[in-house]
Coordinates of C-alpha atoms in Angstrom, one line a residue:
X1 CA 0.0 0.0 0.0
X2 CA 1.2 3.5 -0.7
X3 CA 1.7 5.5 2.6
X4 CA 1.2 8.5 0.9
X5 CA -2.5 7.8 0.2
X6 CA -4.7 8.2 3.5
X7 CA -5.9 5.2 5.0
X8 CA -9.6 6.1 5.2
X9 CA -11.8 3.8 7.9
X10 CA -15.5 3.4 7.3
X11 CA -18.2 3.3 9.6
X12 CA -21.6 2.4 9.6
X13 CA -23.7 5.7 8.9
X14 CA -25.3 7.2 12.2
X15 CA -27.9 10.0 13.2
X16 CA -28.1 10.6 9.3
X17 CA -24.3 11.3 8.8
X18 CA -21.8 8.9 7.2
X19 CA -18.9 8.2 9.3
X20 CA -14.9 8.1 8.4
X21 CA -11.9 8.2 9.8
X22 CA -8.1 8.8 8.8
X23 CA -5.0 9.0 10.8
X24 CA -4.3 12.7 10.5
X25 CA -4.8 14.0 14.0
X26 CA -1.3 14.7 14.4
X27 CA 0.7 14.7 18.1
X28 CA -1.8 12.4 19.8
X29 CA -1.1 9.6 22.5
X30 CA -3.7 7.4 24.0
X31 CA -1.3 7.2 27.1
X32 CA -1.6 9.9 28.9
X33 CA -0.1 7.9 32.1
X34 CA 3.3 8.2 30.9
X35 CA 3.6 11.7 32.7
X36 CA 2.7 10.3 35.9
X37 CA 4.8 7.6 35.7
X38 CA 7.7 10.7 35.9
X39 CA 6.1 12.3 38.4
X40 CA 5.9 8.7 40.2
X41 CA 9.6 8.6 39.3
X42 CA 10.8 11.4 40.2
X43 CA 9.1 11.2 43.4
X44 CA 11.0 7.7 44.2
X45 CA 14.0 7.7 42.1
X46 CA 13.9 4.5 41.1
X47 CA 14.9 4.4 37.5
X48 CA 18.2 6.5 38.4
X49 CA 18.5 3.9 41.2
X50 CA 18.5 1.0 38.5
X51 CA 20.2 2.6 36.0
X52 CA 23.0 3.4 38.4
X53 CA 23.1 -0.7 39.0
X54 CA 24.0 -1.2 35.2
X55 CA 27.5 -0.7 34.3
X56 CA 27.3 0.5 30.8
X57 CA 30.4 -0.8 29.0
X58 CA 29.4 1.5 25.7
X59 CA 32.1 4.4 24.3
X60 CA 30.4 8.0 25.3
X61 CA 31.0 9.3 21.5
X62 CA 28.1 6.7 20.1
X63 CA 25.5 7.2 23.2
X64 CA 22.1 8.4 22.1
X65 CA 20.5 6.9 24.8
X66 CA 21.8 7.2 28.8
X67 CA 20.9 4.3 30.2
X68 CA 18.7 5.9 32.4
X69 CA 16.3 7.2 29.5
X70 CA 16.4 3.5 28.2
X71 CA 15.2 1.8 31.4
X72 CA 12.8 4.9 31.8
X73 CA 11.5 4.1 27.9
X74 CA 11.0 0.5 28.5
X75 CA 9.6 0.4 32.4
X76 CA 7.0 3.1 31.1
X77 CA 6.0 1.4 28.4
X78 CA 5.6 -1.6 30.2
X79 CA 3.8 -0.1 32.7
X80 CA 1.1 1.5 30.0
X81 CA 0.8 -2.0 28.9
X82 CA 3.4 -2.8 26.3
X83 CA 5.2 -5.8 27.1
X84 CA 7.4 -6.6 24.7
X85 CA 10.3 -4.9 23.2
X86 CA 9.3 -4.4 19.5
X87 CA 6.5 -1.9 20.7
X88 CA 8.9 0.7 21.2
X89 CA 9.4 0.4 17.1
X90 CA 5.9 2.3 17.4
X91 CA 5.9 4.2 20.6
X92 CA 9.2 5.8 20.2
X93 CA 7.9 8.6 18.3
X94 CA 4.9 8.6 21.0
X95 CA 5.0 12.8 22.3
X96 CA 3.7 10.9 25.7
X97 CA 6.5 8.5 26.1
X98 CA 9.3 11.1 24.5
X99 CA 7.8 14.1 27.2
X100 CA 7.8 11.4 30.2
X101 CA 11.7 10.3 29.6
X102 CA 12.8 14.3 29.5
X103 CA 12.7 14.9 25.6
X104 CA 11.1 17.2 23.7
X105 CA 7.5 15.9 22.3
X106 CA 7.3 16.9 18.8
X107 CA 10.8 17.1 18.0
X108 CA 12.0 14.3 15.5
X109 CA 15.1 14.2 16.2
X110 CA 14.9 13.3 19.6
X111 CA 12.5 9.8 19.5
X112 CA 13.2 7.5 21.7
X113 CA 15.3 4.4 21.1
X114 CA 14.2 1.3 19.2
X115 CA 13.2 -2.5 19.6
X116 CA 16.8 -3.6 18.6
X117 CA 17.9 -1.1 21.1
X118 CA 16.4 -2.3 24.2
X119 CA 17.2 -5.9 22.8
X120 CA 21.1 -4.9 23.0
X121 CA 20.7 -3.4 26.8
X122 CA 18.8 -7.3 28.0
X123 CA 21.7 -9.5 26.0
X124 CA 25.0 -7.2 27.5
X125 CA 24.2 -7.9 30.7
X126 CA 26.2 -9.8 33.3
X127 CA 25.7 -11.2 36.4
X128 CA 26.8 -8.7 38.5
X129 CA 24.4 -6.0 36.8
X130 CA 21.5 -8.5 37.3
X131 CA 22.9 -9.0 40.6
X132 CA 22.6 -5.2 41.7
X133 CA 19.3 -4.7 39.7
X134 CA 17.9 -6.8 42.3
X135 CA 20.1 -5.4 45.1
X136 CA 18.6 -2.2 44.0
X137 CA 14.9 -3.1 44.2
X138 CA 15.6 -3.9 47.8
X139 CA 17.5 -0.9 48.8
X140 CA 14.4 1.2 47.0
X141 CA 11.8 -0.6 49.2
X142 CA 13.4 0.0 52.2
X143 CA 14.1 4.0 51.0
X144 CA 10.0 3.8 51.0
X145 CA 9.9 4.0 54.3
X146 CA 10.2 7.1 56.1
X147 CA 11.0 5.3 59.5
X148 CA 12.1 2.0 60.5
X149 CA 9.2 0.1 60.4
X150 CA 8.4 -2.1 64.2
X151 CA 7.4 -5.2 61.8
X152 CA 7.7 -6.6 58.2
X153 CA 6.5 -9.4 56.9
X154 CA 8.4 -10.9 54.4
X155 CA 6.0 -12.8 52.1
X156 CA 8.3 -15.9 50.0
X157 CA 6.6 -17.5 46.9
X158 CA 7.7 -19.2 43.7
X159 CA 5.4 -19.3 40.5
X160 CA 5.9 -20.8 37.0
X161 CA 6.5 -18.8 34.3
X162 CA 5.8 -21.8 31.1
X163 CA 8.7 -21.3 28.1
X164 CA 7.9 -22.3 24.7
X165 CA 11.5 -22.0 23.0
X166 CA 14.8 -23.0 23.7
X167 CA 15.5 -20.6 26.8
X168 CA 18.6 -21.1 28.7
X169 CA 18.0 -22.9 32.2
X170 CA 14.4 -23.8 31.4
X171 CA 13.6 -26.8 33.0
X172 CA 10.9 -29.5 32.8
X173 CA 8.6 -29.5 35.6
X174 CA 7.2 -32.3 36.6
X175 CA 4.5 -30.8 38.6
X176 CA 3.4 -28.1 35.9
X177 CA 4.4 -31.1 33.2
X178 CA 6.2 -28.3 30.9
X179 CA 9.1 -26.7 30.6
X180 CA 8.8 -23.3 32.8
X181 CA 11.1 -20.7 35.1
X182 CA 10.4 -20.7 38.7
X183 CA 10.9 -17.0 39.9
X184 CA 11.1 -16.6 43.4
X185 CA 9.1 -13.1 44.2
X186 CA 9.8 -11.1 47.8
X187 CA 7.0 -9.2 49.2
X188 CA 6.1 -7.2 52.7
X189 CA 3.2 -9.3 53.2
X190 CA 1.2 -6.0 55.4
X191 CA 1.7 -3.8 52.8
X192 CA 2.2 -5.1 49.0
X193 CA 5.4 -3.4 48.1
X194 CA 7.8 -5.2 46.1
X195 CA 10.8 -6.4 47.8
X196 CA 12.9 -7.9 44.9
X197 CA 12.6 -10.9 42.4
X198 CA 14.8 -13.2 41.1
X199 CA 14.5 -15.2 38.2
X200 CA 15.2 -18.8 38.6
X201 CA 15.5 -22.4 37.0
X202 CA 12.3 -23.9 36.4
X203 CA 13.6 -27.0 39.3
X204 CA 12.3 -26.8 42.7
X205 CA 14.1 -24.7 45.1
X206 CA 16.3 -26.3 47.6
X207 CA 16.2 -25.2 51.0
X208 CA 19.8 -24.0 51.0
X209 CA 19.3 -22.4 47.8
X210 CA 16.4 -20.4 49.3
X211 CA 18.0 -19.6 52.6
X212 CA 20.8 -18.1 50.5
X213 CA 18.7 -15.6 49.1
X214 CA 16.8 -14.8 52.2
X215 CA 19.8 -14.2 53.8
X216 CA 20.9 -11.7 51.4
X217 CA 18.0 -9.8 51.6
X218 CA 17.7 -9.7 55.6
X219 CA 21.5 -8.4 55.5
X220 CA 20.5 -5.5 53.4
X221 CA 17.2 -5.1 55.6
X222 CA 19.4 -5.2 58.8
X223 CA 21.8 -2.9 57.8
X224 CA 19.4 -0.3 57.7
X225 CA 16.8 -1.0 60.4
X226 CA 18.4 -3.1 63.0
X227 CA 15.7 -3.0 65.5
X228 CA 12.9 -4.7 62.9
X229 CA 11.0 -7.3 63.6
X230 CA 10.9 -9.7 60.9
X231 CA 8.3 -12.7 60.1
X232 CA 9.3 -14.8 57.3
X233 CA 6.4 -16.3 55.9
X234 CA 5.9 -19.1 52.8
X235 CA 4.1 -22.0 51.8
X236 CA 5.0 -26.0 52.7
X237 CA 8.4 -25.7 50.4
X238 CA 9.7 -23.3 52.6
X239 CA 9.7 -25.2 55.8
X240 CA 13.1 -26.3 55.5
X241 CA 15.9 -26.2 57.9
X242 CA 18.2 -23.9 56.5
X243 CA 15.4 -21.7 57.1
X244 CA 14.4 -22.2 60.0
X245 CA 18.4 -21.9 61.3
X246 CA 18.4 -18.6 59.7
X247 CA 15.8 -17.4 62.0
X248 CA 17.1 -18.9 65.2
X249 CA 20.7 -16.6 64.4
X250 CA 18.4 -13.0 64.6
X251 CA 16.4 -13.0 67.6
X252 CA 14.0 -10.3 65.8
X253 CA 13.1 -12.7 63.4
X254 CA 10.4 -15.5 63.6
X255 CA 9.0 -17.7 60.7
X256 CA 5.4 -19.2 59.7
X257 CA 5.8 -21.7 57.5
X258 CA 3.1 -24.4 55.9
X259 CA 3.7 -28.1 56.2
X260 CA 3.0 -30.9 54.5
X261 CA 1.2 -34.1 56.4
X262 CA 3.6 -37.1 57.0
X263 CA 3.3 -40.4 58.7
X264 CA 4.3 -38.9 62.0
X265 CA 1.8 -35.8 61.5
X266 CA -1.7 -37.4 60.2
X267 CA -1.9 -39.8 63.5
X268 CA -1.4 -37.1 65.5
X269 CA -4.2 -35.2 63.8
X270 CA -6.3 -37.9 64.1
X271 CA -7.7 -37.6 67.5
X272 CA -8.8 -33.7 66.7
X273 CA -10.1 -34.8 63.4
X274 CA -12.8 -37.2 65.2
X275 CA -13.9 -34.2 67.5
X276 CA -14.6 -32.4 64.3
X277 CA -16.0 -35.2 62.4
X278 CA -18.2 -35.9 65.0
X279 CA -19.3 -32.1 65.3
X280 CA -20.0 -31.8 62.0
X281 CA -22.2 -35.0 61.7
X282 CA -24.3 -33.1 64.2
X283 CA -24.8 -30.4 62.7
X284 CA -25.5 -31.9 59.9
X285 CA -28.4 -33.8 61.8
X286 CA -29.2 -30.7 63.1
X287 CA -30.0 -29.4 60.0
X288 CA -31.8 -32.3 58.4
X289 CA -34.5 -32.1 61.5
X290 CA -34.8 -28.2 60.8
X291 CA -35.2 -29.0 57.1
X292 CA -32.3 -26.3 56.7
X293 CA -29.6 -26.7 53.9
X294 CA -26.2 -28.7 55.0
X295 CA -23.6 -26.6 56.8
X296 CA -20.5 -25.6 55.9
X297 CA -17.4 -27.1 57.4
X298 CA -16.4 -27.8 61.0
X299 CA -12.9 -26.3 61.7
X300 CA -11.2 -27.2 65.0
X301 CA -7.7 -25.5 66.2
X302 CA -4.8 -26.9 68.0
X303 CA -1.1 -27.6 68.5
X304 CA 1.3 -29.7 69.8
X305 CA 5.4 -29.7 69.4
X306 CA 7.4 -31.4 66.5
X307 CA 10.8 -32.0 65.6
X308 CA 11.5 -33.2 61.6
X309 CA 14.9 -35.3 61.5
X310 CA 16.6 -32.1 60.0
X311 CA 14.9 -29.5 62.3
X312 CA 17.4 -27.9 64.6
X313 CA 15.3 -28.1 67.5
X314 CA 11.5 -28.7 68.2
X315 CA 8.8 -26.2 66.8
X316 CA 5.7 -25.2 67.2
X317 CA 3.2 -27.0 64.8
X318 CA -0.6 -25.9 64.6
X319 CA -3.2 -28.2 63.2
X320 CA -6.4 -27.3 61.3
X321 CA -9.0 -30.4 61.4
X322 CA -11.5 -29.1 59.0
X323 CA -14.4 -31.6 57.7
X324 CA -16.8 -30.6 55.4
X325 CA -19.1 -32.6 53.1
X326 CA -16.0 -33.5 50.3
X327 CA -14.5 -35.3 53.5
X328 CA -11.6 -34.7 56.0
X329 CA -8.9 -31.7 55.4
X330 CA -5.8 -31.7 58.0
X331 CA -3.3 -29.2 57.6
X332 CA -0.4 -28.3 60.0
X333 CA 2.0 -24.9 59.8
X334 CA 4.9 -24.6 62.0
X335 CA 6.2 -21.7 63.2
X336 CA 8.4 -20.5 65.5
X337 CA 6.0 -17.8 67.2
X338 CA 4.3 -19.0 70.8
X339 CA 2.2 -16.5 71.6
X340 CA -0.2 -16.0 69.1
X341 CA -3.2 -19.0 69.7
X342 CA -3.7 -21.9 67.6
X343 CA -6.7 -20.3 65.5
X344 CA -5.0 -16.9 65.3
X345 CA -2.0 -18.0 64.1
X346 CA -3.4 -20.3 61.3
X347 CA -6.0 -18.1 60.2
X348 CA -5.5 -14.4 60.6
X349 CA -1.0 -14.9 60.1
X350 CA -0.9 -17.6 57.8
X351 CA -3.9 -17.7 55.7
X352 CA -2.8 -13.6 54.9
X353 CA 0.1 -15.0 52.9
X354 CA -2.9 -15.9 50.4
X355 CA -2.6 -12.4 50.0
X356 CA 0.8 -12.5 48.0
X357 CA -0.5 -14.5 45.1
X358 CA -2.7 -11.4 44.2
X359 CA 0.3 -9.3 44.2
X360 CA 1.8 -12.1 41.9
X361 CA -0.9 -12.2 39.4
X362 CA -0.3 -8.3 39.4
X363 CA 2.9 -8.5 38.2
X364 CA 2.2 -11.5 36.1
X365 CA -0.9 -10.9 34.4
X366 CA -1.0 -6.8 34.4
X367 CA 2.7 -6.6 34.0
X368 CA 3.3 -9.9 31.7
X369 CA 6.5 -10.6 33.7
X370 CA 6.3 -14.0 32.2
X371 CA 7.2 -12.3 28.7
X372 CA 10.4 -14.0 28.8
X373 CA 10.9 -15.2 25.7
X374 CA 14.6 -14.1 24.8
X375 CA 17.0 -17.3 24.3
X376 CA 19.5 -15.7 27.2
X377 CA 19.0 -16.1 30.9
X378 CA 19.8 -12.9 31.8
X379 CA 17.9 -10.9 29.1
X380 CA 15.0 -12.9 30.7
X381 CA 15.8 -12.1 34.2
X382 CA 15.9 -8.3 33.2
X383 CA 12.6 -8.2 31.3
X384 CA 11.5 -9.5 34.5
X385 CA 13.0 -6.7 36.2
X386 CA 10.9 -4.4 33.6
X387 CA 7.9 -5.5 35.4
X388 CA 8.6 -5.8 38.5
X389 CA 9.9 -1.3 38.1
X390 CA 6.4 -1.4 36.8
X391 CA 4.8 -2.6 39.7
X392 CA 6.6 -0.4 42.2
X393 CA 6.0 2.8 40.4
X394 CA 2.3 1.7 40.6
X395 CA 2.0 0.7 43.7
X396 CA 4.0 3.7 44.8
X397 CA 1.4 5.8 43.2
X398 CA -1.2 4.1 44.6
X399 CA 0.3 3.9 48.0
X400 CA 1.2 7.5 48.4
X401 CA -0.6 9.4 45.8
X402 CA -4.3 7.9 45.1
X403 CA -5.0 7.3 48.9
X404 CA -8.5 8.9 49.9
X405 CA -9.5 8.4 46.2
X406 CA -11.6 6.0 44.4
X407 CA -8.5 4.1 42.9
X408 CA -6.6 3.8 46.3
X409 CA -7.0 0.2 46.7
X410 CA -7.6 -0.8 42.8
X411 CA -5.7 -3.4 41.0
X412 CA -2.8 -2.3 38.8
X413 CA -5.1 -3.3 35.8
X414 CA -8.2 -0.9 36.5
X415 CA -5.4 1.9 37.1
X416 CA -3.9 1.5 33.5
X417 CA -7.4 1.3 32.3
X418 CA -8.6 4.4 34.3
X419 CA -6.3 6.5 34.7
X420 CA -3.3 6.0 31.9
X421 CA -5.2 4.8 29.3
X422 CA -6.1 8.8 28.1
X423 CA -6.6 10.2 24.6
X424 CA -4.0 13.7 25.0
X425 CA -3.4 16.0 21.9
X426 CA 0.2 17.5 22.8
X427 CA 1.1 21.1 21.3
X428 CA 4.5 22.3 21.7
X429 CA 5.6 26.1 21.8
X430 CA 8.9 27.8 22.1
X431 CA 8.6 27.7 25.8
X432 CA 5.5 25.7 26.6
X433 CA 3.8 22.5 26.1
X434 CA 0.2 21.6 26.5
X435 CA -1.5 18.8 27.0
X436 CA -5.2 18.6 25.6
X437 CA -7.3 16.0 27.5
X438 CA -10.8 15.1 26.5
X439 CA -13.5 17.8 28.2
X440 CA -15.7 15.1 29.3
X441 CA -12.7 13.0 31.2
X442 CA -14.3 10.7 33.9
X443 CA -11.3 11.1 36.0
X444 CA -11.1 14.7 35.9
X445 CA -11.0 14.9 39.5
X446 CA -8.7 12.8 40.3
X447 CA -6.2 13.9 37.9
X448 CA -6.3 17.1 39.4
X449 CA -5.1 15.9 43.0
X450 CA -2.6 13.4 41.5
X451 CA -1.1 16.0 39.2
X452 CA -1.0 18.6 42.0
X453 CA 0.6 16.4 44.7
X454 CA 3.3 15.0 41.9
X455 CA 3.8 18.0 40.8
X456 CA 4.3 19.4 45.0
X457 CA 6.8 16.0 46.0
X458 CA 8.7 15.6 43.0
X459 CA 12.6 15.4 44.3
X460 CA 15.7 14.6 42.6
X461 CA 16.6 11.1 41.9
X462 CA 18.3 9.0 44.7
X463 CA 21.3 8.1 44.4
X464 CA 22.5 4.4 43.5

């Protein structure tokens, strides 16, 4: 087709006028989120903080694009919903994206960098840069914080992230029966922010493997708030021993872990199990007389001291007997915290970690950190790392700049859909730009506290 002839779209005629369209309308973005992702930015730092992480091995004399503006390019457009690479072969022109990274909107000779571009930054990587990417995302949460908070919870999960190629350390899984990644992601379980992420093998975890990395993290985290109580909380696979000795070496630190039934276990359980089988069948006769539906299950609380083989000492284990009509349900957590009771512990401490598998499918499916389709590792790992920059600008304007709005508690998603996903016409002047946004914005409101307190809190970038 000739680009020089207008593409014309047709419409069904309506209200008695035919209907066209061309694309004519000049300096127009639908992402009008991409200049409070700066102001997000600014207001954290956290793109200078990663950038500073990278040692950039290019000569000066053939930069067009600091590394900082790169990350900034890519992390935006991620977090406007472009995943992959190539979109910046479209977007780089984009006066949103090219005013958000510092440039001047309708200039062409300052467009952002391309698809092959980005692709260059993910595949010169090394270790160490991935290495202090992640250090970095730590170091950022804990800049968060104005204070030293009394208590963290540090929320542990792993999730598989299916390949479909011939990726480096992609493993076969037997229990997802495909080849896959297993990322490890680090939460604060009371609040949602991001800790850090690393990209792993698709194997299972060992425990020392695990405790390496935890270990890591709770150095940086003790370096900078000593006196912090810290709860390290996971599912059965983190119940291991290397764990647990990691917690008995920091006396402000306890764990919850879950815990898988074993031959020891389930006859222990059996005696509560009865009282709750039995209690059930009542109520379920109960019922039947009063010509009332059946009930929902029976769930009966207690604990009782247990040392695995590879434990370093005896822990506290708290059982759940839970019967219902499917049949019987025991299931234990251990943990090394006494006072909390039985129910408490298991329901309102443990079953919270539930919690950080919504903050995973943010990332996951709003942020598609399972784009990781490069052949390399470590280009994986750092389009990983695009998403998880996403998420924390997000949540960061969420956090600190939607409270006492509509959007404070929304998913990432509705966010992007709401509030970034805006038709803007730009016009630039010698000494001016203005942005155009629709007259009947839904959000109109709201965009005028968010701009305001961005525009009031913006600081200069922290250092890395």
């Amino acid at each position: 087709m000739n680009d020089s002839i207008p593409t014309q779209l047709r419409f069904p005629a309506s209200a008695g006028f035919t209907v066209r369209a061309q694309f004519d309308g000049g300096a127009l973005s639908s992402d009008f989120g991409a200049i409070l992702l700066r102001g997000t930015d600014l207001q954290t730092g956290l793109i200078s903080r990663l950038a500073g992480a990278i040692h950039d091995k290019r000569h000066p004399s053939y930069i067009s694009h600091s590394m900082t503006d790169l990350l900034r390019q890519r992390v935006f457009q991620s977090a406007c919903g472009y995943a992959d690479g190539n979109d910046a072969n479209a977007l780089r022109a984009d006066p949103m994206f090219k005013l958000a990274a510092g440039r001047a909107p309708l200039d062409a000779d300052t467009d952002l960098a391309s698809g092959p571009t980005l692709s260059r930054l993910e595949n010169n990587l090394t270790r160490r840069d991935i290495y202090r990417l992640a250090k970095s995302f730590v170091h950022a949460f804990i800049d968060s914080y104005a204070q030293a908070p009394a208590l963290i919870v540090l929320d542990m999960d792993h999730f598989e992230d299916p390949t479909h190629g011939q990726q480096e350390l992609a493993f076969y899984n037997h229990h997802y029966r495909h080849h896959c990644y297993m990322p490890l992601f680090l939460f604060e379980g009371l609040s949602g922010k991001l800790i850090t992420a690393i990209l792993r093998p698709g194997k299972r975890p060992t425990g020392r493997e695990n405790a390496a990395i935890i270990a890591r993290v709770v150095r940086a985290l003790r370096q900078a708030w000593p006196d912090t109580h810290i709860i390290l909380r996971g599912d059965g696979h983190f119940s291991n021993p290397e764990l647990m000795a990691l917690c008995e070496q920091d006396p402000a630190m306890d764990f919850i872990f879950g815990l898988a039934g074993n031959k020891v276990l389930l006859p222990l359980a059996q005696p509560l199990l009865e009282r709750a089988k039995s209690h059930y069948q009542s109520r379920c006769e109960s019922a039947r007389h009063l010509g009332l539906p059946a009930p929902g299950a029976t769930r009966l609380y207690d604990d009782l001291s247990y040392q695995a083989g590879t434990w370093p000492k005896a822990y506290r284990v708290v059982l759940k007997a839970e019967v219902m009509a499917l049949g019987e349900n025991p299931r234990f957590v251990v943990s090394s915290l006494n006072e909390p009771t039985a129910e408490l512990l298991y329901r309102e401490l443990y079953c919270a970690r539930g919690q950080d598998e919504n903050y995973i499918k943010a990332i996951k499916n709003d942020r598609a950190s399972d784009r990781t389709s490069d052949h390399t590792f470590l280009a994986n790992h750092m389009r990983m790392f695009y998403a998880c920059a996403a998420y924390v600008l997000i949540h960061s304007l969420r956090e600190n700049t939607l409270a006492h709005t509509e959007l404070a508690r929304a998913q990432p998603g509705t966010i992007i859909l709401k509030l970034f996903k805006l038709a803007v016409r730009v016009v630039q002047y010698k000494d001016r730009i203005r942005l155009s946004l629709p007259t009947g914005c839904p959000v109109k409101g709201i965009l005028e506290r968010v701009t305001e307190l961005l525009y009031q809190t913006q600081r200069p970038p922290a250092p890395a």
